[in-house]
Each structure stands twice: as C-alpha cells, then as structure tokens.
mmCIF file of C-alpha atoms in Angstrom:
data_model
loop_
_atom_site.group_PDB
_atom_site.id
_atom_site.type_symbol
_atom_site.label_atom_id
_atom_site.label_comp_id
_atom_site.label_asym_id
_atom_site.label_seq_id
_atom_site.Cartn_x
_atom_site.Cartn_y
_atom_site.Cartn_z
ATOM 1 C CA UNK A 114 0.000 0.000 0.000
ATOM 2 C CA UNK A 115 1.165 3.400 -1.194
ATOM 3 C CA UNK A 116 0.778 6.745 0.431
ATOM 4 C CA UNK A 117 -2.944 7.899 -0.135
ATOM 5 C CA UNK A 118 -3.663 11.755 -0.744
ATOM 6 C CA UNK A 119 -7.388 12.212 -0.363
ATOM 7 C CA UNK A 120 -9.402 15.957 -0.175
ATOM 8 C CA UNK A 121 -12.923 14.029 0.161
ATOM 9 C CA UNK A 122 -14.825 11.253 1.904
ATOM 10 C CA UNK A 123 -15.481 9.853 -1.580
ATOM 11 C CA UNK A 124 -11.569 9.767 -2.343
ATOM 12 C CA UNK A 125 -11.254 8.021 0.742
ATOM 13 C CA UNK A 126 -13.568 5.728 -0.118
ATOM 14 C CA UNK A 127 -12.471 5.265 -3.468
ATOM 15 C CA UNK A 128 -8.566 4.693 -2.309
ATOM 16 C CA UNK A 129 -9.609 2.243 0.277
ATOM 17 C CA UNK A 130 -11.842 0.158 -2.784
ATOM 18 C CA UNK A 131 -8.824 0.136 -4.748
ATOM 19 C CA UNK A 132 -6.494 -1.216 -2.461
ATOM 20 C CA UNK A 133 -9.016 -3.923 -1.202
ATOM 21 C CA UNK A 134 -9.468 -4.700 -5.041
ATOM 22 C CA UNK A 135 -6.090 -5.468 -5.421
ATOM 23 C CA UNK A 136 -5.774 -7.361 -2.422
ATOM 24 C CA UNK A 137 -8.342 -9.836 -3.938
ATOM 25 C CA UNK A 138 -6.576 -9.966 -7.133
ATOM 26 C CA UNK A 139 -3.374 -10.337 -6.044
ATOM 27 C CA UNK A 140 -4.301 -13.142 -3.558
ATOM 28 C CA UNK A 141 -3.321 -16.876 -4.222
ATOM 29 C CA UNK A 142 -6.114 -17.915 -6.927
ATOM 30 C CA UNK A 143 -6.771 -20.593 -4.451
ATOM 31 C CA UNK A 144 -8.027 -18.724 -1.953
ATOM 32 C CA UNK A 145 -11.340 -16.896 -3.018
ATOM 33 C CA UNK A 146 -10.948 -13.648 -1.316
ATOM 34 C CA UNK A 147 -13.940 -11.908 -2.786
ATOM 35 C CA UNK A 148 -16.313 -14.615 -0.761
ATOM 36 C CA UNK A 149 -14.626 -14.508 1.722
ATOM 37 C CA UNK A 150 -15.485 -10.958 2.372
ATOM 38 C CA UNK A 151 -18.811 -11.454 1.401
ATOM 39 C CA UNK A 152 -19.027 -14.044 4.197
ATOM 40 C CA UNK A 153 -16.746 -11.624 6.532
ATOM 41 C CA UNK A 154 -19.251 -8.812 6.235
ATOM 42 C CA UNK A 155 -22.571 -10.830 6.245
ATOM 43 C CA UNK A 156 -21.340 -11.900 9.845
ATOM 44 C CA UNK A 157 -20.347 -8.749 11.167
ATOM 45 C CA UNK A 158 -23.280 -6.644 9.615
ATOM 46 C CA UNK A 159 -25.847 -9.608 11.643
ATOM 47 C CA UNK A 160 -26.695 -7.382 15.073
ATOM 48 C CA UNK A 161 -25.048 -4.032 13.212
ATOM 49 C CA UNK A 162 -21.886 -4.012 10.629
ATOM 50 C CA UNK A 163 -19.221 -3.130 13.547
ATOM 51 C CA UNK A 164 -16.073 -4.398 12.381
ATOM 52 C CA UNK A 165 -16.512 -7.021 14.831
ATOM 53 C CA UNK A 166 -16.969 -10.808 14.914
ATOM 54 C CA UNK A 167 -17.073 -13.080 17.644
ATOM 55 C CA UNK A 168 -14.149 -15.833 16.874
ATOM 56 C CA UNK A 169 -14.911 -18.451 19.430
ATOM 57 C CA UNK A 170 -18.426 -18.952 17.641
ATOM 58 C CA UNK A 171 -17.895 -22.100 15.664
ATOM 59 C CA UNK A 172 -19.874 -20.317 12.584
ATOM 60 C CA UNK A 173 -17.028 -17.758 12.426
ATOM 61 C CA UNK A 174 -14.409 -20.431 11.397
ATOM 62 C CA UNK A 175 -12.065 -19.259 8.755
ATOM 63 C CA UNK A 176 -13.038 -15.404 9.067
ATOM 64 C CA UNK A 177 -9.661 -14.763 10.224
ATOM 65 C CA UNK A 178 -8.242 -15.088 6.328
ATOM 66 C CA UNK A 179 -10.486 -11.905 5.735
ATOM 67 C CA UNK A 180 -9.638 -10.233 8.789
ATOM 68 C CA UNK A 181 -5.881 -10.427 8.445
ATOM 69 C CA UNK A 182 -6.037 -9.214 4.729
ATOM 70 C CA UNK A 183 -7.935 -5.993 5.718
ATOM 71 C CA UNK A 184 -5.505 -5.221 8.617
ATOM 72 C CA UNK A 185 -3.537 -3.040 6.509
ATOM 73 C CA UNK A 186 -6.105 -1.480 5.016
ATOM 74 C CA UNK A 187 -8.115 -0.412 8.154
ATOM 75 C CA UNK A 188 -4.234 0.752 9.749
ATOM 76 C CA UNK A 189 -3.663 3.210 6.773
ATOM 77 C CA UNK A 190 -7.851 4.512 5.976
ATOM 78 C CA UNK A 191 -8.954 4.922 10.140
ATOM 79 C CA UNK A 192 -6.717 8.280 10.234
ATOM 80 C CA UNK A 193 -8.647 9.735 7.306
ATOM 81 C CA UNK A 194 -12.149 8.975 9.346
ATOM 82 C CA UNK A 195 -12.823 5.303 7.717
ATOM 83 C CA UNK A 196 -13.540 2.808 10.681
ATOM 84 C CA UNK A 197 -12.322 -0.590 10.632
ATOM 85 C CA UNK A 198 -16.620 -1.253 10.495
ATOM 86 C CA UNK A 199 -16.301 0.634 7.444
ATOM 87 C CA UNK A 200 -13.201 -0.978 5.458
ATOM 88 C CA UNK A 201 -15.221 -4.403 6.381
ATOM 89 C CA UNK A 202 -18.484 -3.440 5.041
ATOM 90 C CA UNK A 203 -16.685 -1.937 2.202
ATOM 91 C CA UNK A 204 -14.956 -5.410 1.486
ATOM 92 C CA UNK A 205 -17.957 -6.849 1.176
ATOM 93 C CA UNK A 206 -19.144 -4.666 -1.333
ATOM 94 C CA UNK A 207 -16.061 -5.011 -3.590
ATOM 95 C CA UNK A 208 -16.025 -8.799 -3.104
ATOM 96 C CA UNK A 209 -19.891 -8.830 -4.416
ATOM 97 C CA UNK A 210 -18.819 -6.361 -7.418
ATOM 98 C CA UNK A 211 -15.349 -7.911 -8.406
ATOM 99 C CA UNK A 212 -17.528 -11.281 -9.136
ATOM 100 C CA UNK A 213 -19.751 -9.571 -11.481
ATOM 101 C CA UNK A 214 -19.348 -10.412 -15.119
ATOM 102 C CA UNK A 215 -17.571 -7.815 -16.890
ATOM 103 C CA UNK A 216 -19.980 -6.001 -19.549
ATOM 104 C CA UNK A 217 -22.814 -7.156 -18.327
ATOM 105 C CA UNK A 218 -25.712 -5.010 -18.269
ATOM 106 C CA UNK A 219 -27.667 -6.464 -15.435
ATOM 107 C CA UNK A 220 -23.972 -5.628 -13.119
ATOM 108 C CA UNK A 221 -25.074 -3.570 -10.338
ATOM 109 C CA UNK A 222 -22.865 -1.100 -8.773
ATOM 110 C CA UNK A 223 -21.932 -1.556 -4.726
ATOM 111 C CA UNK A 224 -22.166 1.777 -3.679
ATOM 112 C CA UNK A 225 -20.419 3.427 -0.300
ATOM 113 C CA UNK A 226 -22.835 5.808 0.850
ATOM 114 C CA UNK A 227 -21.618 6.921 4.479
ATOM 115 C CA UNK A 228 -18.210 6.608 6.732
ATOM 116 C CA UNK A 229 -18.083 6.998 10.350
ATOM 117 C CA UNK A 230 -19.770 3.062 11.074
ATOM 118 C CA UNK A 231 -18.472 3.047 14.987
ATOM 119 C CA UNK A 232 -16.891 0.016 15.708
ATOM 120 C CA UNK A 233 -18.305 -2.390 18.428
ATOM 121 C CA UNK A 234 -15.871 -1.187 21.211
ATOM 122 C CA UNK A 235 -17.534 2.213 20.606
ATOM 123 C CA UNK A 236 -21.210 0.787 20.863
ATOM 124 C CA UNK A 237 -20.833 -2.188 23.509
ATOM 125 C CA UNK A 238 -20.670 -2.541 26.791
ATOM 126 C CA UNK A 239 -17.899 -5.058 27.570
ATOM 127 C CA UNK A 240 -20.168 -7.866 29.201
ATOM 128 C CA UNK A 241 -21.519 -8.280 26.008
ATOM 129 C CA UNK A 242 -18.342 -9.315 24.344
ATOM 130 C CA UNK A 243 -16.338 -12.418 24.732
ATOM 131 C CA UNK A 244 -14.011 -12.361 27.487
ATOM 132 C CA UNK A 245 -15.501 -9.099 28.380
ATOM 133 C CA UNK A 246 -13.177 -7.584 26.029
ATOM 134 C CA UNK A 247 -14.707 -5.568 22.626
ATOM 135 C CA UNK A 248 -12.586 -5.735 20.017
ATOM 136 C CA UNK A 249 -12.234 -6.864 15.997
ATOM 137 C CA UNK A 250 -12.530 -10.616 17.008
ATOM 138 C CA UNK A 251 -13.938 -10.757 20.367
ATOM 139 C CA UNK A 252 -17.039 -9.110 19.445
ATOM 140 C CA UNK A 253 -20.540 -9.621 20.680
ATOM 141 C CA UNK A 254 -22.224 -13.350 20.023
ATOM 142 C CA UNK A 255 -24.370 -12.947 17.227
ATOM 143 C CA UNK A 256 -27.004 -15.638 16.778
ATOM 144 C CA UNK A 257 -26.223 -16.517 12.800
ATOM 145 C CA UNK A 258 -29.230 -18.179 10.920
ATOM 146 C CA UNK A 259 -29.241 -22.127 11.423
ATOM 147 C CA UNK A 260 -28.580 -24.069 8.012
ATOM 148 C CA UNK A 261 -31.529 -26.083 9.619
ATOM 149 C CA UNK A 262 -33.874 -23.534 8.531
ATOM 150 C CA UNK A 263 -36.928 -24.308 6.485
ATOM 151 C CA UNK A 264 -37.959 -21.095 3.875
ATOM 152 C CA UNK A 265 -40.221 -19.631 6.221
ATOM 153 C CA UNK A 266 -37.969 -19.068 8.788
ATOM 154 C CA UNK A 267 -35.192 -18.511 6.826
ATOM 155 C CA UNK A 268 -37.120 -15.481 5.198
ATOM 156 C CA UNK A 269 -38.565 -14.382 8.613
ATOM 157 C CA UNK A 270 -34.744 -14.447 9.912
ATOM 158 C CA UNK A 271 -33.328 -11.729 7.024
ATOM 159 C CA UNK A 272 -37.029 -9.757 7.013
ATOM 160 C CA UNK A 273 -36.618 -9.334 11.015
ATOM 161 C CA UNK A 274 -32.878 -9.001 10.650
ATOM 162 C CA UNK A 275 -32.262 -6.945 7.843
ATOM 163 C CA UNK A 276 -35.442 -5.656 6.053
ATOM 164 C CA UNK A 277 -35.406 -8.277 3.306
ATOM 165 C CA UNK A 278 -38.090 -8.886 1.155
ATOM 166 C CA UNK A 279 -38.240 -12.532 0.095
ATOM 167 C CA UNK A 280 -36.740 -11.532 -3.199
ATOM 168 C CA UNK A 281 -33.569 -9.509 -1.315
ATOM 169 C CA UNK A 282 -33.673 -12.675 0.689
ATOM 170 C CA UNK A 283 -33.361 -15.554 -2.048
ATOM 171 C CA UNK A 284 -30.582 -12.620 -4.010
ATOM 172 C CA UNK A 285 -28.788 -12.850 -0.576
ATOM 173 C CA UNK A 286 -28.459 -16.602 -0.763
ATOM 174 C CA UNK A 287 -27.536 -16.563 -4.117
ATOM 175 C CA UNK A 288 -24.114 -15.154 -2.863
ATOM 176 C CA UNK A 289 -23.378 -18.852 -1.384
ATOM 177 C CA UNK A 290 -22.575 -19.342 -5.028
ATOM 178 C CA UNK A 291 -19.331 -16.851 -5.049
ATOM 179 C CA UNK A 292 -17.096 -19.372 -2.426
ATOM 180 C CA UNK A 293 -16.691 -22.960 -2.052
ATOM 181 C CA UNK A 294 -17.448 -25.515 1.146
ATOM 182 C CA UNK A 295 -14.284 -26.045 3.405
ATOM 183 C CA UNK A 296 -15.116 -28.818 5.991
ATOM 184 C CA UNK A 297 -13.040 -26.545 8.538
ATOM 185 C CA UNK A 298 -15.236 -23.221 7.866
#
C-alpha cells in the first residue's frame, strides 16, 4: 500500500476500494478472497456491521483469512475517518462487485454511501463481548441463521434481521454461489 492523498470522503472511499481490489486480485487464486469478504461482512453486519466478529463462535471459522487481509487497510484509511466497520463493510461490497461479469448489463454497482460506522468497542458494553473484552474478534455473540432452517424461517430471519423482502432474501443466498465448502469453515 502506497501513500494515499485524499481531499474528500469519496476519495477516501475510493482509495480504500482500490487497495481492497487489489488485495483480492493479487491473492493466491486458491483462496477466493472476494467470498470470503462477502461471508466476513454478512457476519459482522448480523446485530449491526461493527467491524466485529465473535471468533470463538464455531460459525465464524475461517473469518480470520479476511480479517488479516484488511488489517492493513483499516491501519492506513482509520486516520482519514474510515472505521475498521467501514473498510469491512466496504470489502464486502467489492467482493460482491469484483464477481460480477464484466460487460454485463444487469452488473449492479456496490455503492459506499456513508463513513463513520463506529466500531463495536464504541457501541458495547464489555459484558456483552467475549471475554468481556470488545474488540475486531472478540465481538458480541451474534445468533447466525441455522442451516436447519426451512424457507419460512429462513425469510422471517433476514425480514426481522435486515429488512429483506423474500426476493432480497433468495438474491442474498444466491451469494453462497461466489465461495466454495471447506469442511473446517
């Protein structure tokens, strides 16, 4: 990562997409980056997108691939205002765009709207967190859907959670197609 020169939030925003961009693509082809911080942010945003996951939670496995590849990002962006909740909800949205098919007119763009997510140190108290310590991976539990879930509850889960209709909600699962199953994840 180079030195960024930014006047705007939106050139902040824009620098930080680039460099996460070329994190994915310079990443061993082996290791799909791009899901992974789909998955990364779908678990942090459950309960709030706070740059925080719980990593004792068995359904976290494997988010710590994400998490260490955005550590430099988040060290050089949080002095221009960008939160560490930020730079992970932002990774998300680059990993869903950077799997798009290029030229294709139905590609929709992944837009950063707002900076300044606080992060869940700044919103928790610390008996909610895991050791009674708030920080990037000792964040609150989150209760994460069960894959036991029949559609009903499935679409009750992302309407109560997140708003979904039960279109957003089967688009959302659609993004199980961007990774692969690891038995250890």
């Amino acid at each position: 990562i180079e030195f960024v020169v930014a006047d705007t939030a939106a050139q902040v925003v824009t620098a930080a997409r680039a460099e996460i961009s070329d994190i994915i693509l310079r990443n061993n082809p082996d290791v799909n980056l791009a899901a992974k911080f789909v998955r990364h942010g779908f678990h942090d945003c459950v309960g709030g997108c706070d740059g925080c996951v719980d990593m004792s939670n068995p359904d976290n496995a494997g988010l710590d691939v994400p998490i260490e590849a955005l550590e430099p990002v988040v060290d050089i962006f949080t002095h221009f205002g960008v939160t560490r909740a930020d730079i992970w909800v932002l990774a998300a949205l680059e990993g869903s765009s950077i799997t798009q098919e290029d030229g294709d007119p139905d590609n929709r763009d992944f837009e950063m709207d707002w900076i300044g997510r606080p992060n869940c140190e700044d919103l928790n108290e610390p008996a909610d967190c895991v050791d009674e310590t708030c920080n990037h991976i000792r964040g609150p539990n989150r209760n994460l859907p069960s894959p036991n879930l029949d559609t009903h509850d499935l679409l009750e889960f992302f309407s109560n959670e997140f708003g979904f209709s039960d279109r957003d909600t089967v688009a959302i699962m659609g993004a199980h197609s961007l990774g692969g199953l690891q038995r250890e994840n």
